[in-house]
mmCIF file of C-alpha atoms in Angstrom:
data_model
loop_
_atom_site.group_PDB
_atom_site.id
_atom_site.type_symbol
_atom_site.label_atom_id
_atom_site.label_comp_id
_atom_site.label_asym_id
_atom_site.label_seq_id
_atom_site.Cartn_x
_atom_site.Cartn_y
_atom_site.Cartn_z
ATOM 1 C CA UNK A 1 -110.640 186.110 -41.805
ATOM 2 C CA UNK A 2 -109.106 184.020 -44.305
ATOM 3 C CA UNK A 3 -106.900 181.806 -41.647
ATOM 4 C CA UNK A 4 -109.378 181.472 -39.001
ATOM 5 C CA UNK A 5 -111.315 179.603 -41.833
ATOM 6 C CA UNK A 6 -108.089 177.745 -42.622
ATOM 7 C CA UNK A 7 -107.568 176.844 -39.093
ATOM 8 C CA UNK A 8 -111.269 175.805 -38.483
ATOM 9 C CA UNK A 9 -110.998 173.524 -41.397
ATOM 10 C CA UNK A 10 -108.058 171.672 -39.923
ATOM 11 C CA UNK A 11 -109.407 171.391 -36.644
ATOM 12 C CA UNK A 12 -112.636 170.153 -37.767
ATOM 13 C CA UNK A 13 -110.582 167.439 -40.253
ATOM 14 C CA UNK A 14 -108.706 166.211 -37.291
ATOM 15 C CA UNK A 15 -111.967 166.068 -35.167
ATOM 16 C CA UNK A 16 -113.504 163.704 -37.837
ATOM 17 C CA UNK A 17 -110.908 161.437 -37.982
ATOM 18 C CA UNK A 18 -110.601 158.174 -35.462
ATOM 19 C CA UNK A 19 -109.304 158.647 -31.929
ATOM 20 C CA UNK A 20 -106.251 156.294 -32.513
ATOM 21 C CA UNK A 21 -104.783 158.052 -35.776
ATOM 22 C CA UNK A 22 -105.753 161.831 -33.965
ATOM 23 C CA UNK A 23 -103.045 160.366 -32.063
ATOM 24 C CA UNK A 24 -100.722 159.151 -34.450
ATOM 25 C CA UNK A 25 -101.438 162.118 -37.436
ATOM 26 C CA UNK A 26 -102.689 165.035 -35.349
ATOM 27 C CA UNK A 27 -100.958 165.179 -31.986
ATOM 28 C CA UNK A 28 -97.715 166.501 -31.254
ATOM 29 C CA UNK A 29 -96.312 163.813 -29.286
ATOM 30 C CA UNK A 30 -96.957 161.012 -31.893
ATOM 31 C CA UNK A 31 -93.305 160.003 -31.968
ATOM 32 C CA UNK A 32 -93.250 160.074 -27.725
ATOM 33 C CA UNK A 33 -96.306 157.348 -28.469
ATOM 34 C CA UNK A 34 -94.152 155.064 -30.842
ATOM 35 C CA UNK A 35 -91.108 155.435 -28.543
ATOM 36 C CA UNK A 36 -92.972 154.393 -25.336
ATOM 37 C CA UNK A 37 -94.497 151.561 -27.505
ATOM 38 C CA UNK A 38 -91.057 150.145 -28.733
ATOM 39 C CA UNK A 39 -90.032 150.115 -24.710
ATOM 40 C CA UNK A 40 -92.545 148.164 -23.967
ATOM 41 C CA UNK A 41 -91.765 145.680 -26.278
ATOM 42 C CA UNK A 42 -87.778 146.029 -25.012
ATOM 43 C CA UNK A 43 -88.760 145.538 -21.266
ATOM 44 C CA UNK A 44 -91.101 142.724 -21.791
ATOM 45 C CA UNK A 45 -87.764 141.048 -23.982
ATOM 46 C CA UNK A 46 -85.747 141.967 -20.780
ATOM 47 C CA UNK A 47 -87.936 139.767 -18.671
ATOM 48 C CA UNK A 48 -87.928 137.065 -20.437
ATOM 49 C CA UNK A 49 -83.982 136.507 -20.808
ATOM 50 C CA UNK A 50 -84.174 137.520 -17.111
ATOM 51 C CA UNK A 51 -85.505 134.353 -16.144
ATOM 52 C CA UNK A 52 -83.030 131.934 -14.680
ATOM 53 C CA UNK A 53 -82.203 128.736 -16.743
ATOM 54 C CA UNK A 54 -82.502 124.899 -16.001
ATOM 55 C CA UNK A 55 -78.654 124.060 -16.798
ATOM 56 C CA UNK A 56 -77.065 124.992 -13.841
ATOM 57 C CA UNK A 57 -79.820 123.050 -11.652
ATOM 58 C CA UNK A 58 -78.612 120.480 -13.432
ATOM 59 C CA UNK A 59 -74.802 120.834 -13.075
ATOM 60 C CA UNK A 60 -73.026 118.064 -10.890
ATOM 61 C CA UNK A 61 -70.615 118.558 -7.864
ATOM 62 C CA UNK A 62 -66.938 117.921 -9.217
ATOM 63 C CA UNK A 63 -65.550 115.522 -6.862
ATOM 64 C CA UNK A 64 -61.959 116.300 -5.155
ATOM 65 C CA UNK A 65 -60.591 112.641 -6.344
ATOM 66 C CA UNK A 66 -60.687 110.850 -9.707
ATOM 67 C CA UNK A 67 -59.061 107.560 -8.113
ATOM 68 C CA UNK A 68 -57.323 105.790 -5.311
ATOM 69 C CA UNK A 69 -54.016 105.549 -4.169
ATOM 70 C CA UNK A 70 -52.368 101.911 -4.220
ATOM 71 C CA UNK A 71 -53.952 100.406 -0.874
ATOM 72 C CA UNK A 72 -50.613 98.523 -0.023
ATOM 73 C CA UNK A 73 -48.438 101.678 -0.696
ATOM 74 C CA UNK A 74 -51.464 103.330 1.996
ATOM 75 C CA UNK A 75 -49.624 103.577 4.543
ATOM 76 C CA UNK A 76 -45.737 103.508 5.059
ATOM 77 C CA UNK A 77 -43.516 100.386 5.192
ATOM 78 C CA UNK A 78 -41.836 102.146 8.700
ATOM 79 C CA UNK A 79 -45.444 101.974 9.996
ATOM 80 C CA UNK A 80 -46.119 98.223 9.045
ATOM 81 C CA UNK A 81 -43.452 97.424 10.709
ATOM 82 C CA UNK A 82 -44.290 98.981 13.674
ATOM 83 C CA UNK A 83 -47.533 97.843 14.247
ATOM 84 C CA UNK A 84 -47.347 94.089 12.041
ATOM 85 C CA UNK A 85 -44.242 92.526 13.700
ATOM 86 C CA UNK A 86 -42.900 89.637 11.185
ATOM 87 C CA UNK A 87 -45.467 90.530 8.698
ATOM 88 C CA UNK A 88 -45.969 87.413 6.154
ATOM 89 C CA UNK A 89 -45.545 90.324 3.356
ATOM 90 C CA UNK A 90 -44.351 93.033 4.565
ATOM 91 C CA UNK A 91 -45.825 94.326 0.941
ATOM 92 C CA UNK A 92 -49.503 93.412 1.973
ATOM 93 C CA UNK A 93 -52.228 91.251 -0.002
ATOM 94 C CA UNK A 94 -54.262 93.880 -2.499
ATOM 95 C CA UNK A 95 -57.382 92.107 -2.670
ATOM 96 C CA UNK A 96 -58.912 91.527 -5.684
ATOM 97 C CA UNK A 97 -60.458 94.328 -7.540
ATOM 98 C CA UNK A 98 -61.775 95.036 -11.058
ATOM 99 C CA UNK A 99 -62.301 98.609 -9.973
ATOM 100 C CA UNK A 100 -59.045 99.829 -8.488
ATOM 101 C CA UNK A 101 -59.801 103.463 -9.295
ATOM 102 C CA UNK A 102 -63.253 102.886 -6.872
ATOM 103 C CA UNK A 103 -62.427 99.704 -4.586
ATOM 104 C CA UNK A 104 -59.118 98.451 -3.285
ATOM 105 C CA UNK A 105 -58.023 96.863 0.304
ATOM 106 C CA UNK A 106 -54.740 95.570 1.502
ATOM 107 C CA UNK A 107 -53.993 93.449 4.828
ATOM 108 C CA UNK A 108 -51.362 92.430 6.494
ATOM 109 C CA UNK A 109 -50.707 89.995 9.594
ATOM 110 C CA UNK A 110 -47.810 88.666 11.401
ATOM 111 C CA UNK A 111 -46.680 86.679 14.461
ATOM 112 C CA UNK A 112 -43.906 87.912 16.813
ATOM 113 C CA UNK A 113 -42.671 85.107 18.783
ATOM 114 C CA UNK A 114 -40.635 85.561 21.563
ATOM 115 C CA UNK A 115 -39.978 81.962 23.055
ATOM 116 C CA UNK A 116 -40.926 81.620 26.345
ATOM 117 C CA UNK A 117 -42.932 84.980 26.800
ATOM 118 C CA UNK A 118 -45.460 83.666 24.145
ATOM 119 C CA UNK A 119 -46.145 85.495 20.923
ATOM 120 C CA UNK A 120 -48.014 88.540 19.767
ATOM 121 C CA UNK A 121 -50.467 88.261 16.801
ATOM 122 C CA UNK A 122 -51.538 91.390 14.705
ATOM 123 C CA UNK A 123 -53.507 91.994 11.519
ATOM 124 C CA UNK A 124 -54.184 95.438 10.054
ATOM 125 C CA UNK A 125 -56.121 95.898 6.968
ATOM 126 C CA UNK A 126 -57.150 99.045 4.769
ATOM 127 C CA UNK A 127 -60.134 99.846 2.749
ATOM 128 C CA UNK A 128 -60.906 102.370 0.484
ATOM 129 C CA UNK A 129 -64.064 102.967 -1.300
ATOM 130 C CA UNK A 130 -64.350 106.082 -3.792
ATOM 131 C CA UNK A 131 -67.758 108.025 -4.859
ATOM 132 C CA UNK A 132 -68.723 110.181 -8.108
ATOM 133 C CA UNK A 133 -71.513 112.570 -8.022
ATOM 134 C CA UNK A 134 -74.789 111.173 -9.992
ATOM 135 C CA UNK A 135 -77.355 112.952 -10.975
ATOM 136 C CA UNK A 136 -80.097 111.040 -9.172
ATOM 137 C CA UNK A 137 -77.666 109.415 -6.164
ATOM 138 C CA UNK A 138 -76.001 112.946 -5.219
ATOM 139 C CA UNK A 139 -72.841 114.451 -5.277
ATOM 140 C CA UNK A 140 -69.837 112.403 -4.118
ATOM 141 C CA UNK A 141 -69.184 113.747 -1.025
ATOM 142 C CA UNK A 142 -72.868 113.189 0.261
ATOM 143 C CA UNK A 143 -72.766 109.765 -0.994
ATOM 144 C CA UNK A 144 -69.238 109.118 0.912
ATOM 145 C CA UNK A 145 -70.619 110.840 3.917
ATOM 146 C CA UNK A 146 -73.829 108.015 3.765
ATOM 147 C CA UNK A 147 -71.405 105.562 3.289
ATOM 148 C CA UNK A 148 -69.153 106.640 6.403
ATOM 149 C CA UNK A 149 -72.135 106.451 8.544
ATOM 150 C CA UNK A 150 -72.717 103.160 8.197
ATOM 151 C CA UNK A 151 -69.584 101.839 8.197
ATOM 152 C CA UNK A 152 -69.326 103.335 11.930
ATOM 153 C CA UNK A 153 -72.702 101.137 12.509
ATOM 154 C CA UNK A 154 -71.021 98.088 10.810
ATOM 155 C CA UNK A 155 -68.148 98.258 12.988
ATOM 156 C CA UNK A 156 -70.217 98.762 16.280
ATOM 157 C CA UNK A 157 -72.393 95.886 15.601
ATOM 158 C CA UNK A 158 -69.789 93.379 14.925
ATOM 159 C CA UNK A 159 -70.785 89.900 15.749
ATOM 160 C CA UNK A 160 -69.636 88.740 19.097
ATOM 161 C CA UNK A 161 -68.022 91.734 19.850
ATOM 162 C CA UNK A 162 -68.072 93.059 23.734
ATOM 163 C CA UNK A 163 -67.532 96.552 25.592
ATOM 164 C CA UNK A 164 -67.929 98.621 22.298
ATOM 165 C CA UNK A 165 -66.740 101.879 22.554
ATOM 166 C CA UNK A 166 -66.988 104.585 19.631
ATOM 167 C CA UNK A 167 -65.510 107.948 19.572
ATOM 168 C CA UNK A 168 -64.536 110.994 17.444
ATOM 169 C CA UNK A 169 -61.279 110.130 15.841
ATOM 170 C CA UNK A 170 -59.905 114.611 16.067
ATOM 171 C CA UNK A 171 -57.821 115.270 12.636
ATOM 172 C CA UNK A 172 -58.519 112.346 10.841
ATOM 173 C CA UNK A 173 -59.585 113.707 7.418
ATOM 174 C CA UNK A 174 -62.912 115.938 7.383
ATOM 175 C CA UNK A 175 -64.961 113.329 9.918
ATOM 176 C CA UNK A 176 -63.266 110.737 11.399
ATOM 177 C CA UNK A 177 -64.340 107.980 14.434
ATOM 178 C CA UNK A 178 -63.006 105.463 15.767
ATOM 179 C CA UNK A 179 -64.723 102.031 17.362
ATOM 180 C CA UNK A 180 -63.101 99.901 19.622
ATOM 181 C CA UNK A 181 -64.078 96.205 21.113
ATOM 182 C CA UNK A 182 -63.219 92.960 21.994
ATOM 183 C CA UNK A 183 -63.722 89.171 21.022
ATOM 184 C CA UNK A 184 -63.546 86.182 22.528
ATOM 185 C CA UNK A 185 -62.563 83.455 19.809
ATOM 186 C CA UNK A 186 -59.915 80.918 21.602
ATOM 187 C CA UNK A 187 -58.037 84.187 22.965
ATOM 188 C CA UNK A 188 -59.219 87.387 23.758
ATOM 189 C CA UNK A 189 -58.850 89.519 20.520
ATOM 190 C CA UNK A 190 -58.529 93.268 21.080
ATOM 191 C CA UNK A 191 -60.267 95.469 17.972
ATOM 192 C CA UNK A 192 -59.623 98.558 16.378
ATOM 193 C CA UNK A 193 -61.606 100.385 13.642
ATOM 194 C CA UNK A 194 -60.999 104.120 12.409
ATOM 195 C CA UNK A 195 -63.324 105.035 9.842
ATOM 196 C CA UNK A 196 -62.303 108.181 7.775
ATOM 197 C CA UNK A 197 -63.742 110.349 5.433
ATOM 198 C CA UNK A 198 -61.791 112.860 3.250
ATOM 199 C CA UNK A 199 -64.029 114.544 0.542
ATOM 200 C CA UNK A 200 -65.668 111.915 -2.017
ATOM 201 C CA UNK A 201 -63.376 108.698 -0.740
ATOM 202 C CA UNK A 202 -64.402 106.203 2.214
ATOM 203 C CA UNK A 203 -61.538 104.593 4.724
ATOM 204 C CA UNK A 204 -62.130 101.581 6.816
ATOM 205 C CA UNK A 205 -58.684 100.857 8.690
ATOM 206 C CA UNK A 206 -58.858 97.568 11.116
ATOM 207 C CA UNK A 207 -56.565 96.991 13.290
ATOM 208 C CA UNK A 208 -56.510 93.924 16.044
ATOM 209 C CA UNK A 209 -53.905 91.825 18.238
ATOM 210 C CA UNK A 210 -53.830 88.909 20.452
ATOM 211 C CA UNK A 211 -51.687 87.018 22.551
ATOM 212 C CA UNK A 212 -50.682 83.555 22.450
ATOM 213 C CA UNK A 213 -48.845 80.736 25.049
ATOM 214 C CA UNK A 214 -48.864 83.248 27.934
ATOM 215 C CA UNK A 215 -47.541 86.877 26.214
ATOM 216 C CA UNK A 216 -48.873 89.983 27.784
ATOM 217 C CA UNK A 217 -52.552 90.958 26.654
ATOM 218 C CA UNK A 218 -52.209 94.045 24.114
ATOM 219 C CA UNK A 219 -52.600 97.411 24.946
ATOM 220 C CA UNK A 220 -55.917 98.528 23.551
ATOM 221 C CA UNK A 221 -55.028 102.065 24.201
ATOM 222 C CA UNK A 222 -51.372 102.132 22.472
ATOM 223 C CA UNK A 223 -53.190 100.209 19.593
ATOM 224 C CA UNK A 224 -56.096 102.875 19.427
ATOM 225 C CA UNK A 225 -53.427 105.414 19.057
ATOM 226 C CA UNK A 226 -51.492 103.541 16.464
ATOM 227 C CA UNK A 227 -54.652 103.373 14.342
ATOM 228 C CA UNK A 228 -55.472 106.777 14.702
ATOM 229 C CA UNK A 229 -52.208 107.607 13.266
ATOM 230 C CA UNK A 230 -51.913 105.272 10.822
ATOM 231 C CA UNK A 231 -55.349 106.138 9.456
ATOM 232 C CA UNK A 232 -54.090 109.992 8.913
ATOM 233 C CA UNK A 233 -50.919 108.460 7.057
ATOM 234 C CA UNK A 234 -53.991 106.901 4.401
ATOM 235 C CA UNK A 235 -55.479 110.068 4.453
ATOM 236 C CA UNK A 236 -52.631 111.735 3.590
ATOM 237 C CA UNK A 237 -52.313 109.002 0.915
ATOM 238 C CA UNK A 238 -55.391 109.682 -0.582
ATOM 239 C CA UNK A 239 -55.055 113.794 -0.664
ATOM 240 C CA UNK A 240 -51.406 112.827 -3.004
ATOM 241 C CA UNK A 241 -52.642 110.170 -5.058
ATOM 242 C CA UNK A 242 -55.832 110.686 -6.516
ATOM 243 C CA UNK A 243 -55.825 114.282 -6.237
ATOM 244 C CA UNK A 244 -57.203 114.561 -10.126
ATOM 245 C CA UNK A 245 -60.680 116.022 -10.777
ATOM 246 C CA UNK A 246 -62.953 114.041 -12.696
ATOM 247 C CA UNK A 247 -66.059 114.777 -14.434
ATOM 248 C CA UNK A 248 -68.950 113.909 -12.536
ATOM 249 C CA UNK A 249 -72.041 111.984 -13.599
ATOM 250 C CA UNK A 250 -71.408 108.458 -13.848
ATOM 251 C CA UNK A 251 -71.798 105.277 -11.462
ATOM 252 C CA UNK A 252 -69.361 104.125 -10.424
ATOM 253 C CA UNK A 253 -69.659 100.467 -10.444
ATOM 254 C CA UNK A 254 -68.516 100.520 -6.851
ATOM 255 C CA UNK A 255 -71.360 103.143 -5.671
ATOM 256 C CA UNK A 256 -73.517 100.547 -3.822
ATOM 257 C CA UNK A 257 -71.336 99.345 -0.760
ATOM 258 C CA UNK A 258 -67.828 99.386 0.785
ATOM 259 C CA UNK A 259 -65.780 96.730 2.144
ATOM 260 C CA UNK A 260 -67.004 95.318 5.676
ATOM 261 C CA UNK A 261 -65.605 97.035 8.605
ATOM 262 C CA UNK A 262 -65.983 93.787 11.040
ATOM 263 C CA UNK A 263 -63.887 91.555 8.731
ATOM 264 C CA UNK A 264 -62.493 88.987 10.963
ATOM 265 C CA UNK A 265 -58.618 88.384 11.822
ATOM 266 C CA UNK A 266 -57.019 85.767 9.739
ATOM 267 C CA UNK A 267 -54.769 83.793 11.796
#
């Protein structure tokens, strides 16, 4: 009799007492309560660091090259004199550049005079323009691929020139094409432009020949293939001597255009 008065009177004290500490004084499973609590607390901390971040949206594409080879040194001296008979330098002109590791050119020319069979003019020229990534431009290689494009359209456009013809240029670098033409100045001058890409860095090779006091016209298709080979020698060129990364994220001063493509023949 005694205990069922003792347990009555604990039963009825718990009864009395709020819902929320029956749960935390008088139940059983008040620890299971505390536990479940402190998970909650865990899982909502979970999905908060699980939430992606900003800085690698903001990260920039490393480009492949930090700088240019030296344009004149471009392409090989057995090459120059192969296609530049008599070259005036056989070392090139580097035109002028305050930006060498972003802009540089080189040119050559020569006349080949062969007495009574007339002479044979040729110039050939190399351009190479180098992008960084920026955050608001792009990354390099985008940039360099904008700039390839219209140095194709530059070439194809070039004033006075007739029967335009533009192609893929197959192995030159990762896009490659190639624009031939012709035009009329006191001769007939026969035209050939490769345009390159490889990775972040631009190349515009020209190449063109004439023929003076009666020589045989040139052969636009041997000098198509020269060109074509010659611009794979720059490419390889590039790929050995500005094969440094660099960090990415500046302007380079050169970033807003790259030599013309339809630079005229010096005689």
């Amino acid at each position: 009799m005694h205990r069922s008065a003792s347990r009555l009177t604990r039963v009825l004290a718990c009864a009395a007492v709020p819902v929320i500490l029956t749960v935390a004084g008088c139940s059983s499973d008040s620890g299971k309560s505390s536990s479940g609590s402190d998970s909650g607390k865990k899982s909502s901390s979970s999905s908060s660091s699980a939430k992606p971040g900003t800085k690698g949206s903001t990260e920039l594409e490393k480009v492949a090259f930090a700088k240019l080879p030296d344009p004149c040194k471009a392409v090989p001296a057995k090459t120059i004199e192969s296609l530049v008979h008599d070259a005036k330098d056989k070392n090139g002109t580097a035109a002028k550049s305050n930006d060498l590791a972003n802009r540089a050119s080189c040119s050559w020319n020569g006349l080949d005079t062969d007495g009574t069979k007339g002479s044979q003019y040729r110039w050939l020229s190399v351009s190479l323009v180098r992008y960084d990534s920026h955050a608001s431009l792009g990354s390099g290689n985008k940039r360099a691929e904008e700039q390839y494009n219209k140095q194709i359209e530059l070439a194809k456009t070039t004033k006075d020139a007739h029967d335009v013809k533009a192609e893929q240029a197959d192995g030159v670098g990762d896009q490659g094409t190639s624009v031939i033409y012709g035009i009329k100045k006191d001769v007939d001058f026969f035209n050939t432009t490769v345009v390159a890409r490889t990775q972040n860095v631009v190349i515009t090779l020209d190449f063109n020949g004439a023929a003076y006091e009666g020589a045989g016209a040139p052969d636009q298709g041997k000098m198509l293939q020269d060109a074509i080979a010659a611009a794979k020698e720059v490419v390889t060129s590039v790929a050995n001597g500005g094969n440094d990364q660099a960090p990415s994220g500046s302007e380079s001063p050169s970033g807003s255009a790259a030599p013309s493509a339809s630079a005229s023949p010096k005689q």
